[in-house]
Short mmCIF file of C-alpha atoms in Angstrom, two decimals:
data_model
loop_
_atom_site.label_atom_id
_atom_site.label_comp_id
_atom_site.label_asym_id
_atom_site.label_seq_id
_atom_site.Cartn_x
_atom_site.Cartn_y
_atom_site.Cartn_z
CA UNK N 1 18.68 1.64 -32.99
CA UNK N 2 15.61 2.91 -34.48
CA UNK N 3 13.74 3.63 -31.18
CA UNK N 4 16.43 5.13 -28.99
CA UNK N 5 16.60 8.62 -31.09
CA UNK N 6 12.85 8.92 -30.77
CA UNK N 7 12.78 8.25 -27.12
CA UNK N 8 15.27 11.04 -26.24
CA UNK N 9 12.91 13.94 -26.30
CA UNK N 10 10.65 12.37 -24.15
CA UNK N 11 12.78 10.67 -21.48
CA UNK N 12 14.88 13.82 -21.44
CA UNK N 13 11.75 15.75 -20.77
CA UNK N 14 10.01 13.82 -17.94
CA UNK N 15 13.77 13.51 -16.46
CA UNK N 16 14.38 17.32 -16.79
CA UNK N 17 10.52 17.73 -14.62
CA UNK N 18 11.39 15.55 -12.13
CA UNK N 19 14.62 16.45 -11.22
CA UNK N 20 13.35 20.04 -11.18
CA UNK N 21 9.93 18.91 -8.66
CA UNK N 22 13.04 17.22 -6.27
CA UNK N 23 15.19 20.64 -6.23
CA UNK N 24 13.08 23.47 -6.35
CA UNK N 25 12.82 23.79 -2.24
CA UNK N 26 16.86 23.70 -2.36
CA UNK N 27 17.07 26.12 -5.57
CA UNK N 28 14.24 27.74 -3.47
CA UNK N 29 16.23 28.34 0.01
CA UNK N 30 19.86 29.05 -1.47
CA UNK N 31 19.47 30.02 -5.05
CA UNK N 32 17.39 33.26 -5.22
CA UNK N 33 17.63 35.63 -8.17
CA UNK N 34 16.94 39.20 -6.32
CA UNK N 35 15.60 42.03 -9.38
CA UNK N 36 19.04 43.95 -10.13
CA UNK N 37 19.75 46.34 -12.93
CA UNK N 38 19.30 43.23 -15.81
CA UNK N 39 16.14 41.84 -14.30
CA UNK N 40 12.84 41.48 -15.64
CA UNK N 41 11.17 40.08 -12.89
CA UNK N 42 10.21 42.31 -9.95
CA UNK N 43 10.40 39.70 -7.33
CA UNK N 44 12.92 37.20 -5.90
CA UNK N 45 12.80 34.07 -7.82
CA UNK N 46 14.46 30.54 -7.32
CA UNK N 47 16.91 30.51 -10.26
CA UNK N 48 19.07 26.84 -11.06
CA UNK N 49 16.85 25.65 -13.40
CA UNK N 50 19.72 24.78 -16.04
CA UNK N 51 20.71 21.86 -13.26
CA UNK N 52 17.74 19.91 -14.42
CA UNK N 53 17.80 20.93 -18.12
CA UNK N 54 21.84 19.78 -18.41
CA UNK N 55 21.39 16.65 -16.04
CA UNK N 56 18.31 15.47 -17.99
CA UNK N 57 20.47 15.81 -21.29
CA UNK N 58 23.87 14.22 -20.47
CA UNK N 59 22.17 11.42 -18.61
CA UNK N 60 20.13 10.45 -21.78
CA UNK N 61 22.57 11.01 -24.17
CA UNK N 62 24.84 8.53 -22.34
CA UNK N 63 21.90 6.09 -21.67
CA UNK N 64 21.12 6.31 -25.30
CA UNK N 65 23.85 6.32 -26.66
CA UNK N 66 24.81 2.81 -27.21
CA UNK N 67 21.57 1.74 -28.41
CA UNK N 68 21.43 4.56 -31.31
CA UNK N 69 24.90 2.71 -32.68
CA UNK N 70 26.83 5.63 -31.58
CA UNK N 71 30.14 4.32 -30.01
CA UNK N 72 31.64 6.43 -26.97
CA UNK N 73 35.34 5.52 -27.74
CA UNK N 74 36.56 8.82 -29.14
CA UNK N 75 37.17 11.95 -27.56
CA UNK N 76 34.52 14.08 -28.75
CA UNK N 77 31.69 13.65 -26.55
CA UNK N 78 32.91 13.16 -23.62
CA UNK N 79 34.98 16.10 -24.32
CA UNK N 80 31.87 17.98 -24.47
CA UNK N 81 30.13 16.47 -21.45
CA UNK N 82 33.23 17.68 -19.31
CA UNK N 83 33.12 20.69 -20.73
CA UNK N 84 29.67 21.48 -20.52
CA UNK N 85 29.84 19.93 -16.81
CA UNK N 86 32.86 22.54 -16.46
CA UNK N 87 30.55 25.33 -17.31
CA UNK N 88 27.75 23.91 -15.16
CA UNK N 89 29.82 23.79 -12.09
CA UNK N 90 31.09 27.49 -12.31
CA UNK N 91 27.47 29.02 -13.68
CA UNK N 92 26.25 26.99 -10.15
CA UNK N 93 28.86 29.18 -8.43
CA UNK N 94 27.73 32.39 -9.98
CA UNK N 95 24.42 31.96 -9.36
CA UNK N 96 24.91 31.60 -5.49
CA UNK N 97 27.66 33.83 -5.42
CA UNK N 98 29.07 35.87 -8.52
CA UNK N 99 32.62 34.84 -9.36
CA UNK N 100 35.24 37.65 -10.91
CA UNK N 101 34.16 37.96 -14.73
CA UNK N 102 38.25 37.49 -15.40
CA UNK N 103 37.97 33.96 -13.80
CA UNK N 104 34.23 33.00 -15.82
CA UNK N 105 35.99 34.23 -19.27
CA UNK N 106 39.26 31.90 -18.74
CA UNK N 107 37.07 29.03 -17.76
CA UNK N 108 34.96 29.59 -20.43
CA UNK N 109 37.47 29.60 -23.01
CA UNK N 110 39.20 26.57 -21.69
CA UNK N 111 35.99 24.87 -21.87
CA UNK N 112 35.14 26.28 -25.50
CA UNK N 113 38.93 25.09 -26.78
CA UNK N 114 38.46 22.07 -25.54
CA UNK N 115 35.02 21.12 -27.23
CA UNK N 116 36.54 22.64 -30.79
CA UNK N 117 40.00 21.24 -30.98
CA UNK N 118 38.25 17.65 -30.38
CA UNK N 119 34.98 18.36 -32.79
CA UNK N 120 34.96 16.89 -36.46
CA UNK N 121 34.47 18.99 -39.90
CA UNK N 122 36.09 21.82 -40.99
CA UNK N 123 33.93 25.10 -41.25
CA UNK N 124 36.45 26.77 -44.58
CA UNK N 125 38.11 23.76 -45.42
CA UNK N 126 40.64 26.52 -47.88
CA UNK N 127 41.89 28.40 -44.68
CA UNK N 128 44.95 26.81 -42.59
CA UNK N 129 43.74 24.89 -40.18
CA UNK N 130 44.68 26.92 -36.91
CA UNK N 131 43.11 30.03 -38.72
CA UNK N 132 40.07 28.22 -38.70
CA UNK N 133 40.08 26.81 -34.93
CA UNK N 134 41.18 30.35 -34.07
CA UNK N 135 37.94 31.24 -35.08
CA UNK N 136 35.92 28.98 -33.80
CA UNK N 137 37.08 29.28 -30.24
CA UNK N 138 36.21 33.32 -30.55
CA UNK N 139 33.22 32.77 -31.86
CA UNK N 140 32.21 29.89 -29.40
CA UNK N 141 33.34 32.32 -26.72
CA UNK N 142 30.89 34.88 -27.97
CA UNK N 143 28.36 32.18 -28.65
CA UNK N 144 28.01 31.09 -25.14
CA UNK N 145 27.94 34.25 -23.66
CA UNK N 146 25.65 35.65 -25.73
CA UNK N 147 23.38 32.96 -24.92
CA UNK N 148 23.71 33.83 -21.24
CA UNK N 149 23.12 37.77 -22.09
CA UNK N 150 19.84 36.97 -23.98
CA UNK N 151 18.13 34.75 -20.95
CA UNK N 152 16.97 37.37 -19.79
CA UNK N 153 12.81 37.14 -19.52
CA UNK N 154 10.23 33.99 -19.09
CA UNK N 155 10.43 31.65 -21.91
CA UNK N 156 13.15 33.55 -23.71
CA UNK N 157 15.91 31.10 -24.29
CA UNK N 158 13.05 28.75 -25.33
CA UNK N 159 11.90 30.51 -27.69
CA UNK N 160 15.46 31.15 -29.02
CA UNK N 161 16.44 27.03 -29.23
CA UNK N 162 13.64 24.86 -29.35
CA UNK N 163 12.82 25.69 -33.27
CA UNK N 164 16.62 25.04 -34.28
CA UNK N 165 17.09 22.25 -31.73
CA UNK N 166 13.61 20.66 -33.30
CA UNK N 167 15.11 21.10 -36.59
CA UNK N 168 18.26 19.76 -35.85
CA UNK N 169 16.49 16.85 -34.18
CA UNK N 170 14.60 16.24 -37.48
CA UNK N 171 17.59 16.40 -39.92
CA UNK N 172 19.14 13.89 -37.97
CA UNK N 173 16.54 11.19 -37.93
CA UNK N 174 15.72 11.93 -41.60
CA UNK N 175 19.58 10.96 -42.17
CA UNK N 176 21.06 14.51 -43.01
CA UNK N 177 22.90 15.24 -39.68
CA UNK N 178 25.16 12.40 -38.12
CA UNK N 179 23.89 10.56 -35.14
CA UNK N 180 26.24 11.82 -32.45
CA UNK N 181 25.12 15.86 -33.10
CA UNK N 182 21.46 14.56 -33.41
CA UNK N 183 21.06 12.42 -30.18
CA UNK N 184 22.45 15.41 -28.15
CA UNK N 185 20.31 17.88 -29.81
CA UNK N 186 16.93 15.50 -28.89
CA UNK N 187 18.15 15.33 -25.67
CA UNK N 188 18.33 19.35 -25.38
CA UNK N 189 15.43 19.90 -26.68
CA UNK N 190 13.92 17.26 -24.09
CA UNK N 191 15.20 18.76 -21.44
CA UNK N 192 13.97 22.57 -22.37
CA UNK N 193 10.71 21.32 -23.17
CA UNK N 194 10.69 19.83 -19.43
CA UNK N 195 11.70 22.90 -18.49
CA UNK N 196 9.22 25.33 -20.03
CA UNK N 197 6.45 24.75 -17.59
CA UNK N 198 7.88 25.93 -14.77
CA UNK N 199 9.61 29.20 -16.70
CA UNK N 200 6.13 30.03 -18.20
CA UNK N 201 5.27 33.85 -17.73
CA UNK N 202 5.47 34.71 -14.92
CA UNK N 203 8.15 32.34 -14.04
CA UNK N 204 8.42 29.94 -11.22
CA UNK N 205 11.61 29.14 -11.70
CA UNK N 206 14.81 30.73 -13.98
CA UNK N 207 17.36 28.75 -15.32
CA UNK N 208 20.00 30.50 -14.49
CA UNK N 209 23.97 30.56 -15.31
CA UNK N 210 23.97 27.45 -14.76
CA UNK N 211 22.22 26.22 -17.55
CA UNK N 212 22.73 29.21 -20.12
CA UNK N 213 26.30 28.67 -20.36
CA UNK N 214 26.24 24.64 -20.89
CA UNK N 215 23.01 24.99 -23.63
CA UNK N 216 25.32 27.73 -25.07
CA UNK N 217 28.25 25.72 -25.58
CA UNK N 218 26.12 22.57 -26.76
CA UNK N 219 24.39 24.39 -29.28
CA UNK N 220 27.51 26.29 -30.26
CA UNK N 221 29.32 22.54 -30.82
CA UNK N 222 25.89 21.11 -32.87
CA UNK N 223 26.49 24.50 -35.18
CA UNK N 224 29.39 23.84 -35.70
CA UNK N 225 29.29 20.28 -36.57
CA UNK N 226 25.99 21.02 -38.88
CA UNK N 227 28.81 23.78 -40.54
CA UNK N 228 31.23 21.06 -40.59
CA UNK N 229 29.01 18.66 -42.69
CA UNK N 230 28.30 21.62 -45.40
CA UNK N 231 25.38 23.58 -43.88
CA UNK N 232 27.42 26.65 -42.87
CA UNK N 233 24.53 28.94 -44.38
CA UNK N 234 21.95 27.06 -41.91
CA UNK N 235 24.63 26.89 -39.27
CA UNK N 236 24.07 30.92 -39.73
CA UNK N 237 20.83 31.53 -40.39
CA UNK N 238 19.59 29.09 -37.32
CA UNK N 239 20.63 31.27 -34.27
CA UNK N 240 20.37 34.53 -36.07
CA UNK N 241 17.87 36.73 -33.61
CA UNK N 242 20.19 35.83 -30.81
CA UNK N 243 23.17 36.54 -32.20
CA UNK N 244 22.34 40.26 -33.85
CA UNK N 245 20.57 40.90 -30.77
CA UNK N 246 23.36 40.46 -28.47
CA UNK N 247 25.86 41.63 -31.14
CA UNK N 248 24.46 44.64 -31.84
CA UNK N 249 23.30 45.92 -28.31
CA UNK N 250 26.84 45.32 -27.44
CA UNK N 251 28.28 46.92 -30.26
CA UNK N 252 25.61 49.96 -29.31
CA UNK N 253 27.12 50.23 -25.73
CA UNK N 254 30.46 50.08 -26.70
CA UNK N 255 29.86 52.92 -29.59
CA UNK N 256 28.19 54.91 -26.07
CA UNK N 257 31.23 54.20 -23.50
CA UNK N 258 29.16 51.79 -21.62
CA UNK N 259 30.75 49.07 -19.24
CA UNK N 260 29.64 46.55 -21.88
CA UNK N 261 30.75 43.87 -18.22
CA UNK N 262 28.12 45.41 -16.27
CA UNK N 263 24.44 44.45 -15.57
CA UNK N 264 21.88 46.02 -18.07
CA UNK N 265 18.54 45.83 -19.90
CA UNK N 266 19.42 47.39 -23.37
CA UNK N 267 18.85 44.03 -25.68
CA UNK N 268 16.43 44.41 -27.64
CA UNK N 269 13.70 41.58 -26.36
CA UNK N 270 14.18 43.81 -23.05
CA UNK N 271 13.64 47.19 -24.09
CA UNK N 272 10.28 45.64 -25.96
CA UNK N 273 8.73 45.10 -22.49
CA UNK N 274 9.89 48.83 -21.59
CA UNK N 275 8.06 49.80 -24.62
CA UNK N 276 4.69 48.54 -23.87
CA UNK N 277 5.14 44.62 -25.40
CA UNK N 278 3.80 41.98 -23.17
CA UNK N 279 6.17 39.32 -22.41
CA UNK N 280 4.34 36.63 -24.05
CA UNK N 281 4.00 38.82 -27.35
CA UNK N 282 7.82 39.16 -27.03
CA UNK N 283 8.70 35.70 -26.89
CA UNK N 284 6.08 34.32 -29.27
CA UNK N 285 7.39 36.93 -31.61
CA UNK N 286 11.16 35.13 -31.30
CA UNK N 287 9.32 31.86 -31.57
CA UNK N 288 7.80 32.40 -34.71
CA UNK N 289 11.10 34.21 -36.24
CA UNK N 290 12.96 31.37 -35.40
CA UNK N 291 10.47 29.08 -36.77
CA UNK N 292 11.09 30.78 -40.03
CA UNK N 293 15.02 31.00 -40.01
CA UNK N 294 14.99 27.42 -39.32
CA UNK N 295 12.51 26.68 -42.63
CA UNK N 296 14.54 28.98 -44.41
CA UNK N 297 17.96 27.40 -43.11
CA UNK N 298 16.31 23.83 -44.30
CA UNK N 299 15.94 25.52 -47.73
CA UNK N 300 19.76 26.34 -47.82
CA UNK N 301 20.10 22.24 -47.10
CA UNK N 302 17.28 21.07 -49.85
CA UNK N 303 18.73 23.51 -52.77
CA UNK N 304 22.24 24.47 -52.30
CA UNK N 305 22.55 26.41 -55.21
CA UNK N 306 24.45 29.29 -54.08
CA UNK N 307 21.18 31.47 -55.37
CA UNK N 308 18.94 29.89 -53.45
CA UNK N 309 21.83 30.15 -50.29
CA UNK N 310 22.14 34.06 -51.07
CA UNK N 311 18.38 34.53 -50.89
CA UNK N 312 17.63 32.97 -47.87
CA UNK N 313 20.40 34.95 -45.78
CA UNK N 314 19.27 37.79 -47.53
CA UNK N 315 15.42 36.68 -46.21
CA UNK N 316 17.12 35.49 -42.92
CA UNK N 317 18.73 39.05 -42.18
CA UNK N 318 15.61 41.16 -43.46
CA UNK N 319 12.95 39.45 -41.05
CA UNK N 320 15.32 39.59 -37.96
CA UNK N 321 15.92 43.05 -38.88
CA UNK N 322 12.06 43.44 -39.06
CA UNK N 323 11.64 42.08 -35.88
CA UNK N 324 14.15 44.00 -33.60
CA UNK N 325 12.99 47.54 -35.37
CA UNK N 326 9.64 46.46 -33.97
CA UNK N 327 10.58 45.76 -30.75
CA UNK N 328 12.85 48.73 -30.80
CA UNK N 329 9.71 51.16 -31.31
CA UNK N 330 7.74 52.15 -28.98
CA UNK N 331 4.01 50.86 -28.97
CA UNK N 332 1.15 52.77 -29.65
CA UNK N 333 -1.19 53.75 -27.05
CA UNK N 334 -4.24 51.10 -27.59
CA UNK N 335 -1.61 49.52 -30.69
#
């Protein structure tokens, strides 16, 4: 019971490899990413990476799972393992051959309904309680296609989810985050960590719809169950550069008449590279940040005076606002 947590990360890891060494000539032959107007790469690029990374995770999750203690008879997880499968399937489809955005968004929320009517905890326990799933299926919607906007350049979505699935990971096995949320976040972070090699600038290999949809509805469910157990401040603060980067470029296109459905480059992390920021300065730049939330979002656990709470999503909201103002300026010649 001890060992299986610990063995996650690794075994989802050298799973997530493999799997990827066995189908890169098939991702290679029918799954080519061609540059288009939300590219960063200039050449064609075998994308279906996410295969590997959501594979590696469900498979040691369920292997695992009865030796951590956790007992498979309820409907949660395997709730979420169909419904991350769901969103596997169809981001599979997309990647070969782009389905009607109508079609992905009613998928989607089906999939996103399903994992929230079935999760446990209550994020405002004073609100009615179909107010509050109401809410959670918006934001869930948002939350997973956000997390599709901002893969958009080598190393990106790791740099987004490893520091908040590591501290997630860590809560858990120091006995602040239940064991169901923490086996499947070890098992996530396995599988991106098996992943990274072969997205390393300049990437190999992309991961594709396929995989930025599912890790966008897992992580969406683990927030929400860390919310549900009382951390709704580090539930926040956690995923905050994603989520005011994607927010607020979309917000900014909207505000210009844009097609916010259509292809672009305007996030933030993108218009960096534009501006003279190498792509490994970019993503070691999110790394860090998110590093910092997640310390920060571990204070709100460790004191949760609501002083303490106010200050760090005060600290939170000023260094992610720090960050995209510097990758929204323009570098210096020689800077």
């Amino acid at each position: 019971m001890i060992l299986a947590p610990l063995l996650v990360v690794p075994l989802a890891a050298l799973l997530c490899a493999g799997l990827i060494l066995l189908l890169k000539p098939l991702l290679q032959r029918y799954a080519l990413a061609r540059p288009n107007a939300r590219s960063s790469h200039r050449v064609p690029t075998p994308q279906g990476g996410g295969i590997a990374i959501i594979a590696a995770a469900l498979l040691t999750s369920a292997v695992l799972a009865a030796p951590a203690g956790i007992a498979l008879g309820g409907l949660e997880l395997p709730v979420l393992a169909l419904s991350v499968f769901a969103l596997a399937v169809v981001g599979a489809v997309d990647d070969i051959r782009p389905l009607p955005a109508s079609l992905r968004l009613v998928i989607q929320a089906g999939a996103v309904a399903a994992v929230v009517l079935t999760a446990e905890g209550r994020l405002f326990p004073g609100l009615p309680l179909g107010w509050e799933r109401a809410f959670a299926i918006l934001a869930g919607l948002w939350f997973v296609n956000l997390v599709n906007f901002m893969d958009g350049l080598d190393w990106m979505t790791l740099a987004e989810f490893v520091p908040p699935l590591a501290f997630l990971f860590a809560l858990g096995l120091a006995g602040r985050y239940a064991p169901e949320p923490t086996l499947v976040a070890g098992a996530l972070l396995g599988g991106l960590l098996g992943f990274a090699p072969f997205n390393r600038p300049v990437a190999r290999l992309f991961m594709g719809d396929v995989g930025s949809l599912p890790v966008g509805l897992i992580v969406a469910w683990l927030l929400f169950r860390l919310a549900g157990e009382g951390g709704l401040a580090a539930a926040l603060i956690l995923p905050l550069y994603p989520l005011a980067d994607a927010t607020l470029t979309l917000l900014w296109r909207m505000r210009r008449g844009e097609a916010v459905w259509q292809a672009h480059r305007s996030h933030y992390y993108q218009v960096a590279t534009v501006h003279g920021f190498p792509v490994r300065e970019v993503v070691g730049s999110v790394f860090a940040v998110q590093a910092a939330l997640a310390a920060l979002a571990g204070a709100t656990l460790l004191w949760p005076q609501p002083a303490v709470t106010l200050a760090c999503l005060a600290l939170a909201a000023g260094l992610v606002g720090w960050l995209l103002r510097r990758f929204a300026t323009p570098r210096r010649v020689g800077g």
